[in-house]
Coordinates of C-alpha atoms in Angstrom, one line a residue:
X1 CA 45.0 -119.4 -10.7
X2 CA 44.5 -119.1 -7.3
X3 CA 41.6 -116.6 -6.0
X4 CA 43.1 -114.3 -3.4
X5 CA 41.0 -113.5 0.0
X6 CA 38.6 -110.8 -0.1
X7 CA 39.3 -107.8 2.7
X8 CA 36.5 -105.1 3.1
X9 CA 37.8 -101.4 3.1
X10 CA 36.3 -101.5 7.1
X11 CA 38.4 -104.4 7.7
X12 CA 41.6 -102.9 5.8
X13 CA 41.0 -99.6 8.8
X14 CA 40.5 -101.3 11.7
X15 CA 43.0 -104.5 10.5
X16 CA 46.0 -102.9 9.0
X17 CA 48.8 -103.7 10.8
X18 CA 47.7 -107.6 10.6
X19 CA 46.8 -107.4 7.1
X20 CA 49.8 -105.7 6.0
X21 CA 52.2 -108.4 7.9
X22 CA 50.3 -110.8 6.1
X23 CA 51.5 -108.8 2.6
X24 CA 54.6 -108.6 3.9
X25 CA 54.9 -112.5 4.6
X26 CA 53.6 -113.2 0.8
X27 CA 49.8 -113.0 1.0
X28 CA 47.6 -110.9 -1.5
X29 CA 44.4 -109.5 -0.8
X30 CA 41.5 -107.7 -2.9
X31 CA 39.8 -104.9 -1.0
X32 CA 36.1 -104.4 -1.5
X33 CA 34.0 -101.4 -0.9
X34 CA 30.2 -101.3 -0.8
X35 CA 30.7 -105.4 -2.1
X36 CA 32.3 -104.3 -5.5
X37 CA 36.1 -105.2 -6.0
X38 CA 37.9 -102.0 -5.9
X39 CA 41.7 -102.8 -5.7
X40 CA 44.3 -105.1 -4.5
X41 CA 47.3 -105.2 -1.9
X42 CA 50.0 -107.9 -3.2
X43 CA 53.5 -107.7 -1.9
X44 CA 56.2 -106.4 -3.9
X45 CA 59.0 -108.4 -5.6
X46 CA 62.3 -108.0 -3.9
X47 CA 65.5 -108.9 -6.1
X48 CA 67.5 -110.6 -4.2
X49 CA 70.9 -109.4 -4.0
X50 CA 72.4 -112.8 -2.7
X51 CA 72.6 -116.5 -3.6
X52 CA 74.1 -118.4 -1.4
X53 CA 77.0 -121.2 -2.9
X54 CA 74.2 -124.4 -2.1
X55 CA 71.7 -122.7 -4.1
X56 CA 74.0 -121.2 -6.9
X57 CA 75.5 -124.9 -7.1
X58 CA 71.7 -126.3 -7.1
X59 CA 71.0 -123.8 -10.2
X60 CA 74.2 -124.4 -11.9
X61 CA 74.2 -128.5 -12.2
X62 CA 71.3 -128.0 -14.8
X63 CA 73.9 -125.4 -17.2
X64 CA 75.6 -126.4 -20.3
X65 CA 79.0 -127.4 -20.1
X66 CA 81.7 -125.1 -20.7
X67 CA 84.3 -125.9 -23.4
X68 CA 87.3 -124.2 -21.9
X69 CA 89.2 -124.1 -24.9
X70 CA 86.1 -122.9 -27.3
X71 CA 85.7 -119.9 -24.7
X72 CA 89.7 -118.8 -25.0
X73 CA 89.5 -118.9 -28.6
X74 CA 86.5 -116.8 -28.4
X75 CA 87.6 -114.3 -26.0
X76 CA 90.8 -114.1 -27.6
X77 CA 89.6 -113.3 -31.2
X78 CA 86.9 -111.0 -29.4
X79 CA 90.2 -108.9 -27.8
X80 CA 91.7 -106.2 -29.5
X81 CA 95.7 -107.8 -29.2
X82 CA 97.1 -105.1 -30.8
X83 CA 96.2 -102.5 -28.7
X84 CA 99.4 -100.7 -28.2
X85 CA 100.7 -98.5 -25.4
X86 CA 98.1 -95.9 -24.3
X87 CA 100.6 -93.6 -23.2
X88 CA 102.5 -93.3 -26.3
X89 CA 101.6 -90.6 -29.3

């Protein structure tokens, strides 16, 4: 476990804008007041909303194979086939 970097409340005031770039780029921080430990400033977790093909192909060579057939036969008993028209009464 890593120990994060202690921050007075002083230097929080007068060093904000520094010290909140640095929680934007990944770095945590426990603030102190009067020497005792009385928070912390970590950054939040962002889902990402994107994966790019080289890193979707880097995840996906370590998946189980895919039996094509297996997954038809699945689907298909999983599917209602006699559904019917649903316009007719």
């Amino acid at each position: 476990m890593s120990v994060q970097p202690e921050i007075t409340q002083r230097d929080l005031r007068s060093r904000s804008k520094e010290i909140m770039d640095a929680v934007e780029g990944g770095s945590a921080f426990t603030v102190t007041r009067d020497g005792h430990q009385i928070g912390e400033l970590i950054p939040l977790r962002r889902r990402r909303r994107f994966v790019s093909r080289a890193q979707f192909a880097a995840v996906s060579r370590n998946a189980a194979p895919v039996d094509i057939e297996a997954f038809r036969v699945d689907q298909e008993a999983a599917v209602d086939q006699d559904h019917g028209d649903p316009y007719e009464r």
